[in-house]
Coordinates of C-alpha atoms and ligand atoms in Angstrom, one line a residue:
M1 CA -13.9 -13.2 -11.0
K2 CA -12.2 -12.4 -8.0
I3 CA -9.2 -9.6 -9.1
T4 CA -6.0 -10.4 -7.9
R5 CA -2.8 -8.7 -9.0
R6 CA -1.8 -11.7 -11.1
N7 CA -5.2 -12.5 -12.7
F8 CA -5.3 -8.7 -13.2
V9 CA -2.3 -8.4 -14.9
K10 CA -3.0 -11.4 -17.1
T11 CA -6.0 -9.2 -18.3
G12 CA -3.8 -6.5 -18.7
A13 CA -1.6 -8.2 -20.7
L14 CA -4.0 -9.3 -23.4
V15 CA -4.2 -5.4 -23.9
G16 CA -0.7 -5.2 -24.3
G17 CA 2.1 -3.0 -25.4
G18 CA 1.9 -0.5 -22.5
V19 CA -1.4 0.7 -23.9
I20 CA -3.5 2.2 -21.0
T21 CA -6.9 0.9 -20.3
N22 CA -9.5 1.9 -17.8
Q23 CA -11.2 -1.2 -17.0
I24 CA -14.5 -0.7 -14.9
V25 CA -14.5 -3.9 -12.7
S26 CA -17.1 -2.7 -10.3
S27 CA -19.6 0.1 -10.0
K28 CA -21.6 1.7 -7.4
I29 CA -23.9 4.7 -7.3
F30 CA -23.6 6.3 -3.7
G31 CA -26.3 9.0 -4.1
Q32 CA -27.4 11.9 -5.6
D33 CA -24.5 14.4 -4.7
A34 CA -21.9 11.7 -5.8
D35 CA -20.4 13.9 -8.1
K36 CA -19.3 16.6 -6.1
G37 CA -16.0 15.9 -7.2
E38 CA -13.6 16.2 -4.1
L39 CA -14.5 13.3 -2.4
I40 CA -12.0 10.0 -3.7
A41 CA -10.2 7.2 -2.5
V42 CA -7.2 5.5 -4.4
S43 CA -5.4 2.3 -3.4
T44 CA -2.7 0.4 -4.9
W45 CA -3.3 -2.8 -6.8
G46 CA -6.7 -3.6 -8.3
G47 CA -7.1 -6.6 -6.2
T48 CA -7.6 -3.8 -3.3
V49 CA -10.8 -2.4 -4.9
K50 CA -12.8 -3.4 -2.0
S51 CA -10.8 -1.3 0.3
S52 CA -11.4 1.8 -2.1
E53 CA -15.0 1.1 -2.0
K54 CA -15.2 1.0 1.6
A55 CA -13.1 4.0 2.2
Y56 CA -15.3 5.9 -0.3
E57 CA -18.4 4.7 1.5
F58 CA -16.9 6.3 4.8
L59 CA -16.5 9.6 2.9
K60 CA -19.9 9.6 1.8
N61 CA -21.1 9.1 5.2
G62 CA -19.3 12.5 6.5
K63 CA -16.7 10.3 7.9
N64 CA -13.0 12.0 7.9
S65 CA -10.4 11.0 5.5
L66 CA -8.3 9.1 8.4
D67 CA -11.3 7.0 9.3
A68 CA -11.7 6.2 5.9
I69 CA -8.3 5.0 5.6
E70 CA -8.2 3.0 8.4
A71 CA -11.5 1.0 7.4
G72 CA -10.2 0.8 3.9
I73 CA -6.9 -0.6 4.9
R74 CA -8.7 -3.1 7.4
V75 CA -10.5 -4.5 4.8
A76 CA -7.1 -6.0 2.9
E77 CA -5.7 -6.8 6.1
N78 CA -8.8 -8.8 6.9
D79 CA -8.6 -10.9 4.0
P80 CA -7.0 -14.3 4.0
T81 CA -6.7 -14.4 0.4
N82 CA -4.5 -11.5 0.5
S83 CA -0.8 -12.8 0.6
S84 CA 1.0 -9.3 1.2
V85 CA -1.0 -7.9 3.9
G86 CA -2.0 -8.5 7.1
Y87 CA -3.9 -11.9 8.2
G88 CA -2.4 -14.7 5.5
G89 CA 0.3 -12.7 4.5
L90 CA 3.5 -14.5 3.5
P91 CA 5.8 -15.3 6.4
D92 CA 9.6 -14.0 6.6
E93 CA 12.4 -16.9 5.9
D94 CA 11.7 -18.4 9.5
G95 CA 7.9 -18.8 9.2
I96 CA 6.9 -15.7 11.2
V97 CA 4.5 -12.9 9.5
T98 CA 5.7 -9.6 10.6
L99 CA 3.7 -6.5 9.6
D100 CA 4.5 -3.1 9.0
A101 CA 1.8 -0.1 8.5
S102 CA 1.7 3.6 8.4
I103 CA -1.0 6.4 8.3
M104 CA -0.8 10.3 8.5
D105 CA -3.5 12.8 8.4
W106 CA -4.0 16.4 6.9
I107 CA -2.2 18.2 9.9
G108 CA 1.0 16.1 9.5
N109 CA 0.5 13.7 12.5
A110 CA 1.8 10.4 11.7
G111 CA 2.1 6.7 13.3
S112 CA 3.3 3.6 12.3
V113 CA 4.5 -0.1 13.2
A114 CA 7.2 -2.0 12.1
A115 CA 8.3 -5.5 12.4
M116 CA 4.9 -6.3 14.4
E117 CA 3.6 -9.8 15.3
G118 CA 0.8 -11.5 15.9
I119 CA -1.7 -8.3 15.3
K120 CA -4.2 -8.7 12.6
N121 CA -4.7 -5.0 12.1
P122 CA -1.5 -2.9 12.1
I123 CA -3.0 0.0 10.4
S124 CA -5.1 0.4 13.8
V125 CA -2.5 0.4 15.6
A126 CA -0.4 2.7 14.1
K127 CA -3.3 5.1 14.1
L128 CA -3.4 4.7 18.0
V129 CA 0.7 5.4 18.3
M130 CA -0.4 8.5 16.2
Q131 CA -3.2 9.5 18.5
R132 CA -1.9 8.2 21.8
T133 CA 1.7 8.6 22.0
K134 CA 4.3 11.1 21.3
H135 CA 6.2 9.1 19.1
V136 CA 5.9 8.2 15.4
M137 CA 6.8 4.7 15.2
L138 CA 7.0 1.5 17.5
A139 CA 8.8 -1.5 16.2
G140 CA 8.9 -5.4 17.3
D141 CA 7.7 -6.5 20.5
G142 CA 7.4 -2.9 21.8
A143 CA 4.5 -2.4 19.0
K144 CA 3.0 -5.6 20.0
K145 CA 2.9 -4.7 23.7
F146 CA 1.4 -1.5 23.0
A147 CA -1.3 -3.0 20.7
L148 CA -2.1 -5.3 23.7
Q149 CA -2.0 -2.6 26.4
N150 CA -4.7 -0.8 23.9
G151 CA -7.2 -3.9 23.5
F152 CA -5.8 -5.6 20.3
K153 CA -6.0 -9.3 20.7
E154 CA -3.0 -11.5 19.7
E155 CA -3.9 -13.9 16.7
N156 CA -2.2 -16.9 14.7
L157 CA -1.4 -14.6 11.3
L158 CA 0.0 -17.5 9.5
T159 CA -3.0 -19.2 7.3
E160 CA -2.9 -22.8 6.2
N161 CA -1.9 -21.6 2.5
S162 CA 0.7 -19.3 3.7
R163 CA 2.4 -21.9 6.0
K164 CA 2.2 -24.4 3.0
A165 CA 3.9 -21.9 0.6
W166 CA 6.6 -21.1 3.3
E167 CA 7.4 -25.0 3.4
E168 CA 7.5 -25.3 0.0
W169 CA 9.8 -22.5 -0.2
K170 CA 11.7 -23.6 2.4
K171 CA 12.5 -26.9 1.0
K172 CA 13.9 -25.3 -1.9
N173 CA 16.1 -23.0 -0.2
P174 CA 17.1 -24.7 3.3
H175 CA 19.8 -21.9 3.9
G176 CA 17.2 -19.5 2.3
V177 CA 19.2 -16.3 3.7
N178 CA 18.3 -13.4 1.1
R179 CA 16.5 -15.6 -1.3
V180 CA 13.4 -13.4 -1.2
D181 CA 10.5 -13.6 -3.4
E182 CA 11.1 -10.2 -5.2
K183 CA 7.6 -10.0 -6.8
N184 CA 5.5 -11.2 -3.8
H185 CA 4.9 -8.2 -2.2
D186 CA 1.6 -6.1 -3.2
T187 CA 1.5 -4.0 -0.4
I188 CA -1.6 -1.8 -0.1
G189 CA -1.1 2.3 0.0
M190 CA -4.1 4.3 0.3
L191 CA -5.1 7.8 0.0
A192 CA -8.4 10.0 0.5
I193 CA -9.8 13.1 0.4
D194 CA -12.9 13.7 2.7
N195 CA -15.4 16.6 2.3
S196 CA -13.8 19.1 4.4
F197 CA -11.1 18.5 1.5
N198 CA -8.7 17.4 4.0
L199 CA -6.3 14.4 3.0
S200 CA -5.2 11.3 4.5
G201 CA -3.1 8.2 3.8
G202 CA -1.9 4.9 4.9
V203 CA 0.0 1.7 4.1
S204 CA -0.3 -1.8 5.1
T205 CA 2.0 -4.9 4.3
S206 CA 3.7 -8.1 5.2
G207 CA 6.5 -7.1 3.5
M208 CA 8.5 -9.3 1.1
A209 CA 8.2 -12.8 1.4
W210 CA 10.7 -14.8 2.8
K211 CA 12.8 -11.9 4.3
I212 CA 15.3 -11.9 6.7
H213 CA 13.4 -12.1 10.0
G214 CA 13.7 -8.4 11.4
R215 CA 13.6 -6.9 8.1
V216 CA 11.9 -3.7 7.8
G217 CA 10.3 -2.2 4.6
D218 CA 9.3 1.0 3.4
S219 CA 6.0 0.9 4.7
P220 CA 6.2 2.3 8.1
I221 CA 8.9 5.1 7.0
I222 CA 7.1 8.4 7.0
G223 CA 8.4 9.8 3.5
A224 CA 9.2 6.6 2.0
A225 CA 6.1 4.8 1.5
L226 CA 3.5 7.5 2.7
F227 CA 3.7 11.4 2.5
V228 CA 0.9 13.6 2.9
D229 CA 0.7 17.5 2.6
N230 CA -2.6 18.8 3.1
E231 CA -1.5 21.9 0.9
V232 CA 0.0 19.9 -2.2
G233 CA -1.4 15.9 -2.3
G234 CA -0.2 12.7 -1.0
A235 CA 1.9 9.9 -2.6
V236 CA 2.0 6.2 -1.5
S237 CA 4.3 3.3 -2.9
T238 CA 4.4 -0.3 -3.5
G239 CA 6.9 -3.0 -4.5
N240 CA 10.6 -3.1 -3.7
G241 CA 10.8 -0.8 -0.3
E242 CA 14.6 -0.6 -0.6
F243 CA 14.4 1.2 -3.5
V244 CA 12.1 3.4 -2.4
M245 CA 13.6 4.2 1.2
R246 CA 17.2 4.6 -0.8
T247 CA 15.2 7.5 -2.7
V248 CA 12.5 8.8 0.1
G249 CA 10.0 8.1 -2.7
S250 CA 6.7 9.6 -1.5
F251 CA 8.3 12.5 -0.1
L252 CA 9.9 13.0 -3.5
V253 CA 6.7 12.8 -5.6
V254 CA 4.7 15.2 -3.0
E255 CA 7.8 17.8 -3.5
K256 CA 7.5 17.7 -7.1
M257 CA 3.8 18.4 -7.0
R258 CA 4.1 21.2 -5.0
E259 CA 6.8 22.5 -7.7
G260 CA 3.7 22.2 -10.0
F261 CA 3.9 18.7 -11.7
S262 CA 0.9 16.9 -11.9
P263 CA 0.5 13.8 -10.0
Q264 CA 1.5 11.7 -13.1
E265 CA 4.4 13.8 -13.9
A266 CA 5.5 13.4 -9.9
C267 CA 5.1 9.9 -10.2
E268 CA 7.0 9.4 -13.4
Y269 CA 9.8 11.6 -12.0
A270 CA 10.3 9.3 -8.7
I271 CA 10.2 6.1 -10.7
K272 CA 13.0 7.4 -13.0
R273 CA 15.2 7.9 -10.1
I274 CA 14.7 4.5 -8.9
Y275 CA 15.4 3.2 -12.8
K276 CA 18.8 4.9 -12.8
T277 CA 19.9 2.2 -10.0
A278 CA 17.3 -0.4 -10.6
K279 CA 17.5 -1.1 -14.3
Q280 CA 20.1 -4.3 -14.0
N281 CA 17.3 -5.5 -12.2
K282 CA 14.0 -6.6 -14.0
D283 CA 12.9 -8.9 -10.8
I284 CA 12.4 -5.9 -9.0
Q285 CA 9.1 -3.6 -9.3
V286 CA 8.2 -0.3 -7.8
G287 CA 4.9 1.6 -8.3
Y288 CA 3.7 5.3 -6.8
L289 CA 0.2 6.3 -6.7
A290 CA -0.7 10.1 -6.1
V291 CA -3.5 12.4 -5.7
N292 CA -3.5 16.2 -5.5
K293 CA -5.8 18.4 -3.9
K294 CA -7.8 18.9 -6.9
S295 CA -8.5 14.9 -6.4
E296 CA -6.2 14.3 -9.8
V297 CA -4.5 10.9 -9.7
G298 CA -1.5 9.8 -10.8
A299 CA 0.4 6.5 -11.2
F300 CA 3.7 5.2 -12.5
S301 CA 5.5 1.7 -12.0
L302 CA 9.1 0.5 -13.5
Y303 CA 7.5 -2.4 -15.4
D304 CA 4.1 -3.5 -16.8
G305 CA 1.7 -5.2 -14.0
F306 CA 0.7 -2.5 -11.4
S307 CA -2.8 -1.5 -10.9
Y308 CA -4.7 0.8 -8.7
A309 CA -8.5 1.2 -7.9
V310 CA -10.2 4.3 -8.0
A311 CA -13.4 5.3 -6.2
K312 CA -14.8 9.0 -7.1
G313 CA -18.3 10.1 -8.3
S314 CA -20.4 7.5 -9.2
E315 CA -18.3 4.4 -9.8
T316 CA -14.9 2.5 -8.7
K317 CA -12.6 1.4 -11.5
V318 CA -9.6 -0.4 -11.6
V319 CA -6.7 1.2 -14.0
K320 CA -3.8 -0.2 -15.4
S321 CA -0.6 2.1 -14.3
K322 CA 1.5 3.3 -17.0
F323 CA 5.1 1.9 -16.6
L324 CA 8.4 2.8 -17.8
A325 CA 10.4 0.0 -19.2
Ligands
LIG1 N1 6.8 -2.2 -0.1 C1 6.7 -3.2 0.7 C2 7.9 -3.7 1.6 O1 8.9 -3.4 0.4 O2 8.0 -4.0 2.5

């Protein structure tokens, strides 16, 4: 069975009651030295397990964590069946697919793109913004122009399935402003540690389905959906970006780890901060995923249904996240 967020959630629901299960959905032996312990790649949502596997393959081959993150996220961006990331992502209320992405390395360098149209791999554009410019973020037409100048080609990102979904939504919401699909955005966030013990992270998304054209979520905002500090650890978010931006969530998670919290405790702290404002709204979801320098992993979400993939040692597994309410 192909693991998607939705069928994973169904499987998780059978276990029920907030009981945490470690469900191994695939495993792979990477070689004799697989258990060095430090190499790790993690990604938000069980459906992105192939991204974690790809990143881990890179790490095993001695590539650095930045390249591993890019390679892993590109797998999700290229997958037309992933309706929240890259090619096949659900469009905004005007039927236009706009993408946000960010990347950060162990030195503290960062790059991002926001509301970019027509380029399939925003994570690679974000990496080039980081490496080839003095800026951190490029947005809209400027981001696209930069991508085209750097060898990316323009493509139609709206698949037939996404177009049909948009047309159905449009029929039901002819004046559609703000009638977003709150649950339909399963952003990929990834963290990886390489064999030099260096940590990098990245995030990529098509954002909230049916959003107002021009809306930018948390994904390209450094400190919101992504933060890495090589002395401490890294964190990524998924879900309703507005709630993450308002609390500068990933930065908060990393700063709590700096104070001595475990990744799990830090994610729980940041989710509780959101819950103070979000408790009236059960339609939203936010999940954090964090890794510290000891390759310990933590994750927590507002509500049931969040999962993540971990590639470490000799196996890749999908884990159902703990949740608050
Ligand atoms: N977290 C993705 C978004 O809100 O766009």
